[in-house]
Amino acid sequence: MVCRDCQRSPAFDRALAACHYDEAMAWLVGSLKFRGRIAHARVLARLLAERVGTADWPGCDLLLPVPLHAASFRRRGFNQAERIAHHLGARLGVPVAGHGLRRLRATQRQSTLSVAARAANVRGAFTCDQNLTGYRVAIVDDVITTTRTARAVADVVRTAGATHVMCLAPARA
């Protein structure tokens, strides 16, 4: 199923999620993000890798986890999207960018905002210092809801030269 926004102006060449964001997925993702259950990243990546395996997946050259702002990273101690991406990359045989994509400013939690406010919240929040000319990249996040975060990342990744941009997440709300 393709959402209405993506039908009107697709931000990605492809987007895949493993599961709907139901109660079980909310527990898995929430336990990872807010209770430090790092092992859940492996489970979420496995679910996502299985979904990728059943889809008509064109492959990619690089996985780009959605970055946290430095203050959020210090507070949490890890980036959940990066943890998922590393496990996913190991399963798919795709390298994970360890640098180059940065969050320039702290943003509010997207889940607390309206759709319009989500777009404004992440507008201009990311930068990509890596030359991605000719790369096929997949942005990895924990949950896709309105796609505003992934769209903001996709914009800077395309500006950095990526020719094919996909979005991957274990869950879709």
JSON list of C-alpha atoms in Angstrom, two decimals:
[
{"chain": "A", "resi": 1, "resn": "MET", "atom": "CA", "xyz": [0.00, 0.00, 0.00]},
{"chain": "A", "resi": 2, "resn": "VAL", "atom": "CA", "xyz": [1.29, 3.47, -0.89]},
{"chain": "A", "resi": 3, "resn": "CYS", "atom": "CA", "xyz": [0.34, 6.41, 1.32]},
{"chain": "A", "resi": 4, "resn": "ARG", "atom": "CA", "xyz": [-1.30, 9.48, -0.22]},
{"chain": "A", "resi": 5, "resn": "ASP", "atom": "CA", "xyz": [1.74, 11.71, 0.32]},
{"chain": "A", "resi": 6, "resn": "CYS", "atom": "CA", "xyz": [3.99, 9.23, -1.47]},
{"chain": "A", "resi": 7, "resn": "GLN", "atom": "CA", "xyz": [1.51, 8.96, -4.34]},
{"chain": "A", "resi": 8, "resn": "ARG", "atom": "CA", "xyz": [1.60, 12.74, -4.80]},
{"chain": "A", "resi": 9, "resn": "SER", "atom": "CA", "xyz": [5.29, 13.37, -4.29]},
{"chain": "A", "resi": 10, "resn": "PRO", "atom": "CA", "xyz": [7.39, 10.30, -3.61]},
{"chain": "A", "resi": 11, "resn": "ALA", "atom": "CA", "xyz": [10.40, 11.00, -1.40]},
{"chain": "A", "resi": 12, "resn": "PHE", "atom": "CA", "xyz": [11.84, 7.52, -1.86]},
{"chain": "A", "resi": 13, "resn": "ASP", "atom": "CA", "xyz": [12.33, 5.14, -4.71]},
{"chain": "A", "resi": 14, "resn": "ARG", "atom": "CA", "xyz": [11.13, 2.45, -2.33]},
{"chain": "A", "resi": 15, "resn": "ALA", "atom": "CA", "xyz": [10.01, 2.13, 1.28]},
{"chain": "A", "resi": 16, "resn": "LEU", "atom": "CA", "xyz": [9.65, -1.10, 3.23]},
{"chain": "A", "resi": 17, "resn": "ALA", "atom": "CA", "xyz": [8.55, -1.87, 6.76]},
{"chain": "A", "resi": 18, "resn": "ALA", "atom": "CA", "xyz": [8.54, -5.31, 8.36]},
{"chain": "A", "resi": 19, "resn": "CYS", "atom": "CA", "xyz": [5.38, -4.97, 10.45]},
{"chain": "A", "resi": 20, "resn": "HIS", "atom": "CA", "xyz": [2.56, -2.70, 11.44]},
{"chain": "A", "resi": 21, "resn": "TYR", "atom": "CA", "xyz": [3.27, -0.73, 14.60]},
{"chain": "A", "resi": 22, "resn": "ASP", "atom": "CA", "xyz": [1.03, -2.76, 16.86]},
{"chain": "A", "resi": 23, "resn": "GLU", "atom": "CA", "xyz": [1.25, -3.36, 20.61]},
{"chain": "A", "resi": 24, "resn": "ALA", "atom": "CA", "xyz": [4.06, -5.94, 20.27]},
{"chain": "A", "resi": 25, "resn": "MET", "atom": "CA", "xyz": [6.14, -3.70, 18.00]},
{"chain": "A", "resi": 26, "resn": "ALA", "atom": "CA", "xyz": [5.53, -0.72, 20.28]},
{"chain": "A", "resi": 27, "resn": "TRP", "atom": "CA", "xyz": [6.91, -2.79, 23.16]},
{"chain": "A", "resi": 28, "resn": "LEU", "atom": "CA", "xyz": [9.96, -3.98, 21.16]},
{"chain": "A", "resi": 29, "resn": "VAL", "atom": "CA", "xyz": [10.84, -0.53, 19.83]},
{"chain": "A", "resi": 30, "resn": "GLY", "atom": "CA", "xyz": [10.00, 1.27, 23.07]},
{"chain": "A", "resi": 31, "resn": "SER", "atom": "CA", "xyz": [12.05, -1.15, 25.15]},
{"chain": "A", "resi": 32, "resn": "LEU", "atom": "CA", "xyz": [15.00, -0.61, 22.84]},
{"chain": "A", "resi": 33, "resn": "LYS", "atom": "CA", "xyz": [14.76, 3.18, 22.77]},
{"chain": "A", "resi": 34, "resn": "PHE", "atom": "CA", "xyz": [13.68, 4.01, 26.29]},
{"chain": "A", "resi": 35, "resn": "ARG", "atom": "CA", "xyz": [14.78, 1.05, 28.42]},
{"chain": "A", "resi": 36, "resn": "GLY", "atom": "CA", "xyz": [18.09, 0.23, 26.74]},
{"chain": "A", "resi": 37, "resn": "ARG", "atom": "CA", "xyz": [17.13, -3.28, 25.68]},
{"chain": "A", "resi": 38, "resn": "ILE", "atom": "CA", "xyz": [19.87, -3.38, 23.02]},
{"chain": "A", "resi": 39, "resn": "ALA", "atom": "CA", "xyz": [19.14, -7.02, 22.10]},
{"chain": "A", "resi": 40, "resn": "HIS", "atom": "CA", "xyz": [15.84, -5.86, 20.62]},
{"chain": "A", "resi": 41, "resn": "ALA", "atom": "CA", "xyz": [17.77, -4.19, 17.79]},
{"chain": "A", "resi": 42, "resn": "ARG", "atom": "CA", "xyz": [18.82, -7.64, 16.57]},
{"chain": "A", "resi": 43, "resn": "VAL", "atom": "CA", "xyz": [15.22, -8.90, 16.63]},
{"chain": "A", "resi": 44, "resn": "LEU", "atom": "CA", "xyz": [13.95, -5.82, 14.79]},
{"chain": "A", "resi": 45, "resn": "ALA", "atom": "CA", "xyz": [16.71, -6.12, 12.20]},
{"chain": "A", "resi": 46, "resn": "ARG", "atom": "CA", "xyz": [15.93, -9.79, 11.66]},
{"chain": "A", "resi": 47, "resn": "LEU", "atom": "CA", "xyz": [12.25, -8.99, 11.05]},
{"chain": "A", "resi": 48, "resn": "LEU", "atom": "CA", "xyz": [13.26, -6.27, 8.61]},
{"chain": "A", "resi": 49, "resn": "ALA", "atom": "CA", "xyz": [15.76, -8.50, 6.82]},
{"chain": "A", "resi": 50, "resn": "GLU", "atom": "CA", "xyz": [13.07, -11.16, 6.40]},
{"chain": "A", "resi": 51, "resn": "ARG", "atom": "CA", "xyz": [10.73, -8.55, 4.91]},
{"chain": "A", "resi": 52, "resn": "VAL", "atom": "CA", "xyz": [13.45, -7.35, 2.54]},
{"chain": "A", "resi": 53, "resn": "GLY", "atom": "CA", "xyz": [14.02, -10.99, 1.55]},
{"chain": "A", "resi": 54, "resn": "THR", "atom": "CA", "xyz": [10.39, -11.43, 0.52]},
{"chain": "A", "resi": 55, "resn": "ALA", "atom": "CA", "xyz": [10.17, -8.16, -1.40]},
{"chain": "A", "resi": 56, "resn": "ASP", "atom": "CA", "xyz": [11.41, -7.33, -4.86]},
{"chain": "A", "resi": 57, "resn": "TRP", "atom": "CA", "xyz": [14.44, -5.67, -3.26]},
{"chain": "A", "resi": 58, "resn": "PRO", "atom": "CA", "xyz": [16.78, -3.91, -5.70]},
{"chain": "A", "resi": 59, "resn": "GLY", "atom": "CA", "xyz": [19.65, -3.85, -3.20]},
{"chain": "A", "resi": 60, "resn": "CYS", "atom": "CA", "xyz": [21.69, -0.88, -2.06]},
{"chain": "A", "resi": 61, "resn": "ASP", "atom": "CA", "xyz": [25.29, 0.19, -1.59]},
{"chain": "A", "resi": 62, "resn": "LEU", "atom": "CA", "xyz": [25.00, 1.73, 1.86]},
{"chain": "A", "resi": 63, "resn": "LEU", "atom": "CA", "xyz": [22.70, 1.82, 4.88]},
{"chain": "A", "resi": 64, "resn": "LEU", "atom": "CA", "xyz": [22.25, 5.23, 6.50]},
{"chain": "A", "resi": 65, "resn": "PRO", "atom": "CA", "xyz": [20.76, 5.15, 10.00]},
{"chain": "A", "resi": 66, "resn": "VAL", "atom": "CA", "xyz": [18.76, 8.24, 10.95]},
{"chain": "A", "resi": 67, "resn": "PRO", "atom": "CA", "xyz": [21.11, 10.10, 13.31]},
{"chain": "A", "resi": 68, "resn": "LEU", "atom": "CA", "xyz": [20.31, 11.33, 16.79]},
{"chain": "A", "resi": 69, "resn": "HIS", "atom": "CA", "xyz": [21.35, 14.78, 17.91]},
{"chain": "A", "resi": 70, "resn": "ALA", "atom": "CA", "xyz": [24.52, 14.66, 20.04]},
{"chain": "A", "resi": 71, "resn": "ALA", "atom": "CA", "xyz": [22.59, 15.60, 23.19]},
{"chain": "A", "resi": 72, "resn": "SER", "atom": "CA", "xyz": [20.06, 12.79, 22.62]},
{"chain": "A", "resi": 73, "resn": "PHE", "atom": "CA", "xyz": [22.88, 10.35, 21.95]},
{"chain": "A", "resi": 74, "resn": "ARG", "atom": "CA", "xyz": [24.62, 11.33, 25.19]},
{"chain": "A", "resi": 75, "resn": "ARG", "atom": "CA", "xyz": [21.38, 10.97, 27.15]},
{"chain": "A", "resi": 76, "resn": "ARG", "atom": "CA", "xyz": [20.43, 7.58, 25.63]},
{"chain": "A", "resi": 77, "resn": "GLY", "atom": "CA", "xyz": [23.95, 6.24, 25.15]},
{"chain": "A", "resi": 78, "resn": "PHE", "atom": "CA", "xyz": [23.23, 4.74, 21.74]},
{"chain": "A", "resi": 79, "resn": "ASN", "atom": "CA", "xyz": [21.32, 5.35, 18.50]},
{"chain": "A", "resi": 80, "resn": "GLN", "atom": "CA", "xyz": [18.57, 2.76, 18.05]},
{"chain": "A", "resi": 81, "resn": "ALA", "atom": "CA", "xyz": [18.46, 3.24, 14.26]},
{"chain": "A", "resi": 82, "resn": "GLU", "atom": "CA", "xyz": [22.21, 2.68, 14.09]},
{"chain": "A", "resi": 83, "resn": "ARG", "atom": "CA", "xyz": [21.96, -0.52, 16.16]},
{"chain": "A", "resi": 84, "resn": "ILE", "atom": "CA", "xyz": [19.20, -1.83, 13.89]},
{"chain": "A", "resi": 85, "resn": "ALA", "atom": "CA", "xyz": [21.16, -0.82, 10.78]},
{"chain": "A", "resi": 86, "resn": "HIS", "atom": "CA", "xyz": [24.32, -2.65, 11.91]},
{"chain": "A", "resi": 87, "resn": "HIS", "atom": "CA", "xyz": [22.44, -5.90, 12.46]},
{"chain": "A", "resi": 88, "resn": "LEU", "atom": "CA", "xyz": [20.55, -5.42, 9.20]},
{"chain": "A", "resi": 89, "resn": "GLY", "atom": "CA", "xyz": [23.75, -4.66, 7.30]},
{"chain": "A", "resi": 90, "resn": "ALA", "atom": "CA", "xyz": [25.35, -7.85, 8.63]},
{"chain": "A", "resi": 91, "resn": "ARG", "atom": "CA", "xyz": [22.36, -9.88, 7.43]},
{"chain": "A", "resi": 92, "resn": "LEU", "atom": "CA", "xyz": [22.19, -8.20, 4.01]},
{"chain": "A", "resi": 93, "resn": "GLY", "atom": "CA", "xyz": [25.92, -7.84, 3.43]},
{"chain": "A", "resi": 94, "resn": "VAL", "atom": "CA", "xyz": [25.61, -4.06, 3.11]},
{"chain": "A", "resi": 95, "resn": "PRO", "atom": "CA", "xyz": [27.95, -1.58, 4.87]},
{"chain": "A", "resi": 96, "resn": "VAL", "atom": "CA", "xyz": [26.55, 0.96, 7.31]},
{"chain": "A", "resi": 97, "resn": "ALA", "atom": "CA", "xyz": [27.67, 4.59, 7.14]},
{"chain": "A", "resi": 98, "resn": "GLY", "atom": "CA", "xyz": [29.35, 5.40, 10.41]},
{"chain": "A", "resi": 99, "resn": "HIS", "atom": "CA", "xyz": [29.70, 9.09, 9.66]},
{"chain": "A", "resi": 100, "resn": "GLY", "atom": "CA", "xyz": [28.65, 11.73, 7.16]},
{"chain": "A", "resi": 101, "resn": "LEU", "atom": "CA", "xyz": [24.99, 12.01, 8.07]},
{"chain": "A", "resi": 102, "resn": "ARG", "atom": "CA", "xyz": [24.36, 14.28, 11.08]},
{"chain": "A", "resi": 103, "resn": "ARG", "atom": "CA", "xyz": [21.46, 15.84, 12.94]},
{"chain": "A", "resi": 104, "resn": "LEU", "atom": "CA", "xyz": [22.33, 19.52, 13.25]},
{"chain": "A", "resi": 105, "resn": "ARG", "atom": "CA", "xyz": [19.91, 20.45, 15.99]},
{"chain": "A", "resi": 106, "resn": "ALA", "atom": "CA", "xyz": [17.85, 18.83, 18.66]},
{"chain": "A", "resi": 107, "resn": "THR", "atom": "CA", "xyz": [14.26, 18.30, 17.60]},
{"chain": "A", "resi": 108, "resn": "GLN", "atom": "CA", "xyz": [11.14, 17.47, 19.54]},
{"chain": "A", "resi": 109, "resn": "ARG", "atom": "CA", "xyz": [9.95, 13.85, 19.57]},
{"chain": "A", "resi": 110, "resn": "GLN", "atom": "CA", "xyz": [7.96, 13.42, 16.37]},
{"chain": "A", "resi": 111, "resn": "SER", "atom": "CA", "xyz": [5.39, 11.21, 18.11]},
{"chain": "A", "resi": 112, "resn": "THR", "atom": "CA", "xyz": [4.22, 14.21, 20.16]},
{"chain": "A", "resi": 113, "resn": "LEU", "atom": "CA", "xyz": [3.51, 16.42, 17.11]},
{"chain": "A", "resi": 114, "resn": "SER", "atom": "CA", "xyz": [0.83, 16.83, 14.44]},
{"chain": "A", "resi": 115, "resn": "VAL", "atom": "CA", "xyz": [1.66, 15.90, 10.85]},
{"chain": "A", "resi": 116, "resn": "ALA", "atom": "CA", "xyz": [2.26, 19.54, 9.86]},
{"chain": "A", "resi": 117, "resn": "ALA", "atom": "CA", "xyz": [4.37, 20.19, 12.95]},
{"chain": "A", "resi": 118, "resn": "ARG", "atom": "CA", "xyz": [6.45, 17.07, 12.24]},
{"chain": "A", "resi": 119, "resn": "ALA", "atom": "CA", "xyz": [7.54, 18.41, 8.86]},
{"chain": "A", "resi": 120, "resn": "ALA", "atom": "CA", "xyz": [8.52, 21.76, 10.37]},
{"chain": "A", "resi": 121, "resn": "ASN", "atom": "CA", "xyz": [10.27, 20.04, 13.28]},
{"chain": "A", "resi": 122, "resn": "VAL", "atom": "CA", "xyz": [12.78, 18.21, 11.04]},
{"chain": "A", "resi": 123, "resn": "ARG", "atom": "CA", "xyz": [13.09, 20.76, 8.23]},
{"chain": "A", "resi": 124, "resn": "GLY", "atom": "CA", "xyz": [16.78, 21.65, 7.98]},
{"chain": "A", "resi": 125, "resn": "ALA", "atom": "CA", "xyz": [17.66, 19.36, 10.89]},
{"chain": "A", "resi": 126, "resn": "PHE", "atom": "CA", "xyz": [20.02, 17.10, 8.92]},
{"chain": "A", "resi": 127, "resn": "THR", "atom": "CA", "xyz": [23.15, 17.43, 6.84]},
{"chain": "A", "resi": 128, "resn": "CYS", "atom": "CA", "xyz": [25.23, 14.99, 4.85]},
{"chain": "A", "resi": 129, "resn": "ASP", "atom": "CA", "xyz": [28.97, 15.61, 4.61]},
{"chain": "A", "resi": 130, "resn": "GLN", "atom": "CA", "xyz": [29.61, 12.43, 2.65]},
{"chain": "A", "resi": 131, "resn": "ASN", "atom": "CA", "xyz": [29.85, 12.32, -1.15]},
{"chain": "A", "resi": 132, "resn": "LEU", "atom": "CA", "xyz": [27.13, 9.85, -2.18]},
{"chain": "A", "resi": 133, "resn": "THR", "atom": "CA", "xyz": [27.38, 10.45, -5.93]},
{"chain": "A", "resi": 134, "resn": "GLY", "atom": "CA", "xyz": [26.05, 7.38, -7.70]},
{"chain": "A", "resi": 135, "resn": "TYR", "atom": "CA", "xyz": [25.19, 5.51, -4.49]},
{"chain": "A", "resi": 136, "resn": "ARG", "atom": "CA", "xyz": [22.01, 3.54, -3.91]},
{"chain": "A", "resi": 137, "resn": "VAL", "atom": "CA", "xyz": [21.26, 4.16, -0.24]},
{"chain": "A", "resi": 138, "resn": "ALA", "atom": "CA", "xyz": [18.70, 2.95, 2.25]},
{"chain": "A", "resi": 139, "resn": "ILE", "atom": "CA", "xyz": [17.75, 5.18, 5.17]},
{"chain": "A", "resi": 140, "resn": "VAL", "atom": "CA", "xyz": [17.12, 3.07, 8.28]},
{"chain": "A", "resi": 141, "resn": "ASP", "atom": "CA", "xyz": [14.81, 4.23, 11.05]},
{"chain": "A", "resi": 142, "resn": "ASP", "atom": "CA", "xyz": [13.00, 2.43, 13.86]},
{"chain": "A", "resi": 143, "resn": "VAL", "atom": "CA", "xyz": [9.43, 3.40, 12.91]},
{"chain": "A", "resi": 144, "resn": "ILE", "atom": "CA", "xyz": [7.90, 5.05, 9.85]},
{"chain": "A", "resi": 145, "resn": "THR", "atom": "CA", "xyz": [4.83, 7.09, 10.75]},
{"chain": "A", "resi": 146, "resn": "THR", "atom": "CA", "xyz": [4.33, 10.15, 8.56]},
{"chain": "A", "resi": 147, "resn": "THR", "atom": "CA", "xyz": [7.72, 9.75, 6.78]},
{"chain": "A", "resi": 148, "resn": "ARG", "atom": "CA", "xyz": [8.65, 13.35, 7.67]},
{"chain": "A", "resi": 149, "resn": "THR", "atom": "CA", "xyz": [11.95, 12.40, 9.32]},
{"chain": "A", "resi": 150, "resn": "ALA", "atom": "CA", "xyz": [12.95, 10.05, 6.51]},
{"chain": "A", "resi": 151, "resn": "ARG", "atom": "CA", "xyz": [11.91, 12.65, 3.91]},
{"chain": "A", "resi": 152, "resn": "ALA", "atom": "CA", "xyz": [14.14, 15.26, 5.55]},
{"chain": "A", "resi": 153, "resn": "VAL", "atom": "CA", "xyz": [17.04, 12.79, 5.50]},
{"chain": "A", "resi": 154, "resn": "ALA", "atom": "CA", "xyz": [16.25, 11.80, 1.90]},
{"chain": "A", "resi": 155, "resn": "ASP", "atom": "CA", "xyz": [16.48, 15.44, 0.82]},
{"chain": "A", "resi": 156, "resn": "VAL", "atom": "CA", "xyz": [20.03, 15.84, 2.12]},
{"chain": "A", "resi": 157, "resn": "VAL", "atom": "CA", "xyz": [21.08, 12.42, 0.83]},
{"chain": "A", "resi": 158, "resn": "ARG", "atom": "CA", "xyz": [19.86, 13.28, -2.68]},
{"chain": "A", "resi": 159, "resn": "THR", "atom": "CA", "xyz": [21.67, 16.63, -2.45]},
{"chain": "A", "resi": 160, "resn": "ALA", "atom": "CA", "xyz": [24.82, 14.64, -1.56]},
{"chain": "A", "resi": 161, "resn": "GLY", "atom": "CA", "xyz": [24.43, 12.77, -4.86]},
{"chain": "A", "resi": 162, "resn": "ALA", "atom": "CA", "xyz": [22.56, 9.55, -4.06]},
{"chain": "A", "resi": 163, "resn": "THR", "atom": "CA", "xyz": [20.84, 8.27, -7.18]},
{"chain": "A", "resi": 164, "resn": "HIS", "atom": "CA", "xyz": [18.47, 5.83, -5.50]},
{"chain": "A", "resi": 165, "resn": "VAL", "atom": "CA", "xyz": [17.02, 6.43, -2.01]},
{"chain": "A", "resi": 166, "resn": "MET", "atom": "CA", "xyz": [15.04, 3.85, -0.09]},
{"chain": "A", "resi": 167, "resn": "CYS", "atom": "CA", "xyz": [13.61, 3.86, 3.40]},
{"chain": "A", "resi": 168, "resn": "LEU", "atom": "CA", "xyz": [13.63, 0.82, 5.70]},
{"chain": "A", "resi": 169, "resn": "ALA", "atom": "CA", "xyz": [12.10, 0.37, 9.14]},
{"chain": "A", "resi": 170, "resn": "PRO", "atom": "CA", "xyz": [11.01, -2.54, 11.28]},
{"chain": "A", "resi": 171, "resn": "ALA", "atom": "CA", "xyz": [7.60, -0.92, 11.87]},
{"chain": "A", "resi": 172, "resn": "ARG", "atom": "CA", "xyz": [5.09, 1.25, 10.03]},
{"chain": "A", "resi": 173, "resn": "ALA", "atom": "CA", "xyz": [2.41, 3.12, 11.97]}
]
